[in-house]
mmCIF file of C-alpha atoms in Angstrom:
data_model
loop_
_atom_site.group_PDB
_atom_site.id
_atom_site.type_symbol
_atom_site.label_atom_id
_atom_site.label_comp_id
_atom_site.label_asym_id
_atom_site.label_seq_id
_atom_site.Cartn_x
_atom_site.Cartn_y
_atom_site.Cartn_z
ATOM 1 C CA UNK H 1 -21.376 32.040 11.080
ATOM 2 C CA UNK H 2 -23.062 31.296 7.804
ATOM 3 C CA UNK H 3 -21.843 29.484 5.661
ATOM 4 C CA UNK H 4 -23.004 27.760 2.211
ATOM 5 C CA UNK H 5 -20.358 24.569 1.339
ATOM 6 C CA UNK H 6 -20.842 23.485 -2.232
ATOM 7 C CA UNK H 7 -19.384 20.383 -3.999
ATOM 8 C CA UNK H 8 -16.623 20.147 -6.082
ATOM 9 C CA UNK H 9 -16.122 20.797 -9.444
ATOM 10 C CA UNK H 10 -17.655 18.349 -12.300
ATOM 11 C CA UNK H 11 -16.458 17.345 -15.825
ATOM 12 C CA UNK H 12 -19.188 15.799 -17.605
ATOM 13 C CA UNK H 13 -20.052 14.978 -21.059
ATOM 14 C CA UNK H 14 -22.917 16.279 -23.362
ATOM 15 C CA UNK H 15 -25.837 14.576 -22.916
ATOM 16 C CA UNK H 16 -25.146 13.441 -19.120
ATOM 17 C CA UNK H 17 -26.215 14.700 -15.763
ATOM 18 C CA UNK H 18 -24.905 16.566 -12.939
ATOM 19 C CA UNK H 19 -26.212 16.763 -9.093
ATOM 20 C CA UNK H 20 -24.667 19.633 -6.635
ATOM 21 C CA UNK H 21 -24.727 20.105 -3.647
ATOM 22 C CA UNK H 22 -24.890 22.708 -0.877
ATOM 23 C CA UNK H 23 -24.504 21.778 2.519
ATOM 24 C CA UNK H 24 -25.553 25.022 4.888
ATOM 25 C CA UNK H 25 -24.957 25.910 8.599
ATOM 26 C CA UNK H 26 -24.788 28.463 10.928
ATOM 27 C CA UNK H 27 -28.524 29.043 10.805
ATOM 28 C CA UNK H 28 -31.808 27.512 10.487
ATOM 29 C CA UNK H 29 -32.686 25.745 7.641
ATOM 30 C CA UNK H 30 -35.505 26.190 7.109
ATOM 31 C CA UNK H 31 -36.497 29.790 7.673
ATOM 32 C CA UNK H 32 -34.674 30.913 4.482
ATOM 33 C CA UNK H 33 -34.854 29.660 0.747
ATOM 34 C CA UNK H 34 -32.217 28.832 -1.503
ATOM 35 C CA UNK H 35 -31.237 30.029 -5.528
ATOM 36 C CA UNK H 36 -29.347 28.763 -7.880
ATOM 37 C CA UNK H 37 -27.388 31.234 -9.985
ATOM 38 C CA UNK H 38 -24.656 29.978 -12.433
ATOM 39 C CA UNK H 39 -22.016 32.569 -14.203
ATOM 40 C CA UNK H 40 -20.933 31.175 -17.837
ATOM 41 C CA UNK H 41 -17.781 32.315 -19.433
ATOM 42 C CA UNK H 42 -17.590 35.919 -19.945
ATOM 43 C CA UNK H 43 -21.314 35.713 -19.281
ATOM 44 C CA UNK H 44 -23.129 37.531 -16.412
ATOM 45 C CA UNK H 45 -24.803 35.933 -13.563
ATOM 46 C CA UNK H 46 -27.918 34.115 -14.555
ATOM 47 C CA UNK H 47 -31.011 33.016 -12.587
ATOM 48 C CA UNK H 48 -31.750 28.851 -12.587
ATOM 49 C CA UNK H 49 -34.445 28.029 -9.706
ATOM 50 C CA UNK H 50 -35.132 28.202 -5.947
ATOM 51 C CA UNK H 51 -36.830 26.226 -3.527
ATOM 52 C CA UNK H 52 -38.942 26.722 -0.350
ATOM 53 C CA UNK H 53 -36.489 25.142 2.285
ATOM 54 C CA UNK H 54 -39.111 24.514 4.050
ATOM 55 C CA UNK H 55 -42.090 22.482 2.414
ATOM 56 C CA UNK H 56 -39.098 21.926 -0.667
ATOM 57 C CA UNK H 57 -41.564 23.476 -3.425
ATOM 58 C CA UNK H 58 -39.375 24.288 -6.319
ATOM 59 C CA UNK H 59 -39.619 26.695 -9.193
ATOM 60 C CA UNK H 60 -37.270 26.950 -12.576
ATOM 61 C CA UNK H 61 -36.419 29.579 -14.842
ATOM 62 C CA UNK H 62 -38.212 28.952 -18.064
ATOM 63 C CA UNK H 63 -35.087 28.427 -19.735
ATOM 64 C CA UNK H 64 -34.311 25.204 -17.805
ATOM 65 C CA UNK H 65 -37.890 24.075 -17.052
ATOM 66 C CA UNK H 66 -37.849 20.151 -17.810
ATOM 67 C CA UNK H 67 -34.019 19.618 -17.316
ATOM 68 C CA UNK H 68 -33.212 20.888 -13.706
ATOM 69 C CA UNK H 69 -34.423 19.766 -10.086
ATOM 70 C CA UNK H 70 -34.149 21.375 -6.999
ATOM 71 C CA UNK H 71 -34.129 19.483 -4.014
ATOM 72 C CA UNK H 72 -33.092 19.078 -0.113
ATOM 73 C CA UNK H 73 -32.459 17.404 2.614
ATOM 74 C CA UNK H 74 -33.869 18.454 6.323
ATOM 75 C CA UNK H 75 -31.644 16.303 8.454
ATOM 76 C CA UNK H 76 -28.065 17.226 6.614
ATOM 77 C CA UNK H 77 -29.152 20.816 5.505
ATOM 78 C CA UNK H 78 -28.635 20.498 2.122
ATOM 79 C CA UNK H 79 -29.835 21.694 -1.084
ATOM 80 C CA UNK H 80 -29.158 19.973 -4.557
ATOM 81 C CA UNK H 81 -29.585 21.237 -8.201
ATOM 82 C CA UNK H 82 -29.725 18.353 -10.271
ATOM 83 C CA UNK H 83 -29.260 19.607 -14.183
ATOM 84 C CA UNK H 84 -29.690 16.552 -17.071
ATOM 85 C CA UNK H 85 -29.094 16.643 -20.902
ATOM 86 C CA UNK H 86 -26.397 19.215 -20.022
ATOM 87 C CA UNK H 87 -25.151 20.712 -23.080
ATOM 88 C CA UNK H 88 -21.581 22.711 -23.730
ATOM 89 C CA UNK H 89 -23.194 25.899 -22.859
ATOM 90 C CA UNK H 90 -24.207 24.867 -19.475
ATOM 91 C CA UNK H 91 -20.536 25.269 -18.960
ATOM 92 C CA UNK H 92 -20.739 27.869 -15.635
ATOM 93 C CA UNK H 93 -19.526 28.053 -12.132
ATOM 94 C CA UNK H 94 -23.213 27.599 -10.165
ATOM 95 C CA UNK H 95 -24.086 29.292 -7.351
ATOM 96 C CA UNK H 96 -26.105 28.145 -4.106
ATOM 97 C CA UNK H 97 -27.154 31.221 -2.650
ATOM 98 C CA UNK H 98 -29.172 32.199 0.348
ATOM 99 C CA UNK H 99 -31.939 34.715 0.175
ATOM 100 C CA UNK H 100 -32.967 37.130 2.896
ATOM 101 C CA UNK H 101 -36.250 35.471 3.112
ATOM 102 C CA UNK H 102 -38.013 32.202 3.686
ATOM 103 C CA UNK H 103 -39.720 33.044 0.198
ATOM 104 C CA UNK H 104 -38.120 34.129 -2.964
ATOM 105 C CA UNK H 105 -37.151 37.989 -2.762
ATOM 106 C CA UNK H 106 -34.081 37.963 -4.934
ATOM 107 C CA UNK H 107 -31.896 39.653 -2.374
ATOM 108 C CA UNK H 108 -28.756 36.814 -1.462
ATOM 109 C CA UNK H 109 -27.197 37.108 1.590
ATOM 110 C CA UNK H 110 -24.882 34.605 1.895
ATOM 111 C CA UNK H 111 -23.437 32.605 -1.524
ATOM 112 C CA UNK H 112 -21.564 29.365 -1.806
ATOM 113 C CA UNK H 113 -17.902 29.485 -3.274
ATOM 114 C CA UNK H 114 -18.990 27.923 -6.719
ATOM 115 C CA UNK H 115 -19.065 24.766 -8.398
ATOM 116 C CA UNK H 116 -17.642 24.660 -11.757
ATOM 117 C CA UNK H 117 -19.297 22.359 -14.046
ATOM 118 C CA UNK H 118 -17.696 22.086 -17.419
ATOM 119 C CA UNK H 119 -19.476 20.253 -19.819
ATOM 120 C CA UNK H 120 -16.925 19.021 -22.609
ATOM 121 C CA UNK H 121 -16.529 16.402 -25.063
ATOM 122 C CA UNK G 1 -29.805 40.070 -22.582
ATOM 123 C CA UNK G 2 -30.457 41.002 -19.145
ATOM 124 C CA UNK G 3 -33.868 41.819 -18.021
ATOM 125 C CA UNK G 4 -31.736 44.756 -15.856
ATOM 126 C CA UNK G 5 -29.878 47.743 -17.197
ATOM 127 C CA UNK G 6 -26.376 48.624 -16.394
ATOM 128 C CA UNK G 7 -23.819 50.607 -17.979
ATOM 129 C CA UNK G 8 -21.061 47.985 -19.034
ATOM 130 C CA UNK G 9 -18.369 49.725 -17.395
ATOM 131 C CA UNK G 10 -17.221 53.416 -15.660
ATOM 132 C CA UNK G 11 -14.126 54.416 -14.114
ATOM 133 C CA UNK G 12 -13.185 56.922 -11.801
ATOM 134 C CA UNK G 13 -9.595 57.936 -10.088
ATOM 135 C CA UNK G 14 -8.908 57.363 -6.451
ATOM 136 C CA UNK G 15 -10.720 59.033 -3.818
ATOM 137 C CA UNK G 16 -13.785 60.146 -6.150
ATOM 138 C CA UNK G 17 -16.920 59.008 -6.391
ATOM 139 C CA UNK G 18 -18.422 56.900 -8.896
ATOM 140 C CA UNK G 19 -22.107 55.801 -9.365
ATOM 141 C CA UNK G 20 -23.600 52.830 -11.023
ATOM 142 C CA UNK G 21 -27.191 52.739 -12.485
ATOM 143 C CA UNK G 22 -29.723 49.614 -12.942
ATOM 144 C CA UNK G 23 -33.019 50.343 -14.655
ATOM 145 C CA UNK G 24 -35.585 47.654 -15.031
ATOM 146 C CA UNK G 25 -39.257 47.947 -14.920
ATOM 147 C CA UNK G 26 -42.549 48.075 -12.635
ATOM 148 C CA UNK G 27 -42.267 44.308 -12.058
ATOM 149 C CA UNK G 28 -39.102 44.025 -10.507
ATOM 150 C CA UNK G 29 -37.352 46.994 -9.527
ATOM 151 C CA UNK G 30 -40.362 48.930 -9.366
ATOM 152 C CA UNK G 31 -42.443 46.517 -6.476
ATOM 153 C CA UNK G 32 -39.049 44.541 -5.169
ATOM 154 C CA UNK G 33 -36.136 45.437 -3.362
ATOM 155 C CA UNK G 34 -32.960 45.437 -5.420
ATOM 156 C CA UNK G 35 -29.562 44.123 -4.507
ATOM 157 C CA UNK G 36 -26.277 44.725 -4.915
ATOM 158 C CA UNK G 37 -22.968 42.188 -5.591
ATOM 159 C CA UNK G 38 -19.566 42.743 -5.716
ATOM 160 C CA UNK G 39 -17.607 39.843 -8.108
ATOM 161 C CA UNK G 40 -14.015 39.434 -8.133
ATOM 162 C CA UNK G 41 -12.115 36.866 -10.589
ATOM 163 C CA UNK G 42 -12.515 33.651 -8.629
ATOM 164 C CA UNK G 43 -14.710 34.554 -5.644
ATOM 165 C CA UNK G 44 -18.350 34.076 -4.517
ATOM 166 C CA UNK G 45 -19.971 37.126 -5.343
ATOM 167 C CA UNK G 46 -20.410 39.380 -2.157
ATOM 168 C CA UNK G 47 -23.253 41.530 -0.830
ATOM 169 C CA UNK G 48 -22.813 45.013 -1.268
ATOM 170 C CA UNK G 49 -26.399 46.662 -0.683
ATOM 171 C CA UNK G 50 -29.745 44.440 0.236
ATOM 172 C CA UNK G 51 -33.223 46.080 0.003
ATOM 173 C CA UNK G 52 -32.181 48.880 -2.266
ATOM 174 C CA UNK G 53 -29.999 51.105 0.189
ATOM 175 C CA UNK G 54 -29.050 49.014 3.420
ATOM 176 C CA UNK G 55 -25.416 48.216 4.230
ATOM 177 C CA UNK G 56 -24.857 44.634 5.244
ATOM 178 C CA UNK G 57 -22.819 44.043 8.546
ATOM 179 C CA UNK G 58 -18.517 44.195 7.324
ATOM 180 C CA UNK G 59 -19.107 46.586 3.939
ATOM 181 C CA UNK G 60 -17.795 50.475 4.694
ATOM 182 C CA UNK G 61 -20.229 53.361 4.666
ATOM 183 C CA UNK G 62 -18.436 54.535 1.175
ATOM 184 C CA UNK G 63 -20.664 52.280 -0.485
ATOM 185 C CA UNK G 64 -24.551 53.325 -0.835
ATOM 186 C CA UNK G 65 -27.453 52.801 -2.737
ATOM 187 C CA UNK G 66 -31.075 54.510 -3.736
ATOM 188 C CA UNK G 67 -34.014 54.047 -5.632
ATOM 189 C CA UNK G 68 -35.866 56.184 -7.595
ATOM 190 C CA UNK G 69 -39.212 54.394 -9.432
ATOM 191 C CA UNK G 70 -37.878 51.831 -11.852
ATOM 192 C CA UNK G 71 -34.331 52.393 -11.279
ATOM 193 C CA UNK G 72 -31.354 51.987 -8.590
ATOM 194 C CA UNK G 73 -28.068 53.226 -8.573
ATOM 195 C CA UNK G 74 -25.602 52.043 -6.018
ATOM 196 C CA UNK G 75 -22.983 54.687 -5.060
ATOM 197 C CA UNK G 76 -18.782 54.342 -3.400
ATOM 198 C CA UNK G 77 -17.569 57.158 -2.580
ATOM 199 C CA UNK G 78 -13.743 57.735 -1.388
ATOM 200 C CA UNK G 79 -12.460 55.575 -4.367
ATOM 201 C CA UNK G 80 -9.719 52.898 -3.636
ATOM 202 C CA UNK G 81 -8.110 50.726 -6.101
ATOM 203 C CA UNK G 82 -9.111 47.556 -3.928
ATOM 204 C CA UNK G 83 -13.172 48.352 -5.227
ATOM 205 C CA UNK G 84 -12.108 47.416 -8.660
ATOM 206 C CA UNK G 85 -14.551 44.623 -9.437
ATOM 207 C CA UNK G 86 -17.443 43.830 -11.825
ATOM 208 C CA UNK G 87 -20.706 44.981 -9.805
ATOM 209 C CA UNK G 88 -24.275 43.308 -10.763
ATOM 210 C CA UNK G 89 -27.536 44.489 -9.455
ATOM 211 C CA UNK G 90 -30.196 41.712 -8.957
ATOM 212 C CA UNK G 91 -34.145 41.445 -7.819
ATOM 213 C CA UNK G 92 -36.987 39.477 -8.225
ATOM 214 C CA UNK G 93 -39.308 39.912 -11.295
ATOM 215 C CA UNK G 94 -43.265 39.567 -10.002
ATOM 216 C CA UNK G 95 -44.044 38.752 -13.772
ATOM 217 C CA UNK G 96 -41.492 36.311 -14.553
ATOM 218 C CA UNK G 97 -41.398 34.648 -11.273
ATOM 219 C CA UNK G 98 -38.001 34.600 -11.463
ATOM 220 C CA UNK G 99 -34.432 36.404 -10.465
ATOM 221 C CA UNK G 100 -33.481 38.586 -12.350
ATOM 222 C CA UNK G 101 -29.828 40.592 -13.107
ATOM 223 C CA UNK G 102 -28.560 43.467 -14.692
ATOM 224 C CA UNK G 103 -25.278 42.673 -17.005
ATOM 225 C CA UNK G 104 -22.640 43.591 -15.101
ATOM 226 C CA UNK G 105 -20.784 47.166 -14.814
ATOM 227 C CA UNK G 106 -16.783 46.965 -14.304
ATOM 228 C CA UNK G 107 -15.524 49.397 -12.260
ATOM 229 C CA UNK G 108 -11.982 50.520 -12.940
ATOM 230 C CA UNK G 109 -9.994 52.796 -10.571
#
């Protein structure tokens, strides 16, 4: 079965970095691409970025262009958001999620269970 | 504020029906297919409806959705306290380039 395995919550102070992972199985790699959503406090969900699993082209919400990267691994099957000068509103459980299609549709399949990242002081 | 537009909440009593509307515009939910996601408190959110009005594999026939121009609605029919949950509808926005949401609509049974 699918499944989308995402690392484990961060702590992290304003100004630093965070990298997260998403280890997938269950199905080819490659055929599908992978989103990033994150959910702040009392927030809805919000798009950050996807990448082309395949040739690992990335593209970024406007919002976050210039402080996240999106990138994978082939030979482990895994997808990382990397997200620097994190602020105290980047506080958010992020999302890996897998989209219906090898190219960016906005319809996700399959989700990861969540990474909270709480950016604190 | 969410590129998508859904009422913030509705309720309905057991075994009714209850609808829940997303409007957006001719770049997303006009040329893409819309999704829907179930959220509870603490969980991954779940896949409802996928290309406007399929039913993935594991979620009952009391849940539907359609399409009409620039807006979706997602239906459950047969009411049960267990669909209490916070329902988003997502696409893809051709003009953005990006994903895009609605805000959110909690259901209350």
């Amino acid at each position: 079965q699918v499944q989308l395995i995402q690392s484990g919550a961060e702590v992290k102070k304003p100004g630093s970095s965070v990298k997260v992972s998403c280890k997938s199985s269950g199905y080819t790699f490659t055929d599908f691409s992978l989103h990033w959503v994150r959910r702040a406090p009392g927030q809805g969900l919000e798009w950050v970025a996807w990448i082309n699993s395949k040739n690992g082209r990335a593209n970024y919400a406007q919002k976050f262009q210039g402080r996240v990267t999106l990138t994978r691994d082939t030979s482990v099957t895994t997808a990382y958001m990397e997200l620097s000068r994190l602020r105290s509103d980047d506080t958010a459980i992020y999302y890996c999620a897998r989209d219906r299609r090898y190219y960016a549709s906005g319809n996700y399949e399959y989700w990861g269970q969540g990474t909270l990242v709480n950016v604190s002081s | 504020q969410s590129v998508l537009t859904q009422p913030p909440s509705v309720s309905a009593a057991p075994g009714q029906k209850v609808t829940i509307s997303c409007s957006g515009s001719i770049s997303n939910i006009g040329n893409n297919y819309v999704s829907w996601y179930r959220l509870l408190p603490g969980t991954a959110p779940t896949l409802v409806i996928y290309e406007n009005d399929k039913r993935p594999s594991g979620i009952s026939d009391r849940f539907s959705g359609s399409k009409s121009d620039t807006t979706v609605t997602l239906g459950i029919s047969g009411l049960q306290t267990g669909d209490e949950a916070e329902y988003f509808c997502g696409t893809w926005d051709s003009s953005l380039s990006a994903g895009v949401f609605g805000g959110g609509t909690k259901l209350t049974v």
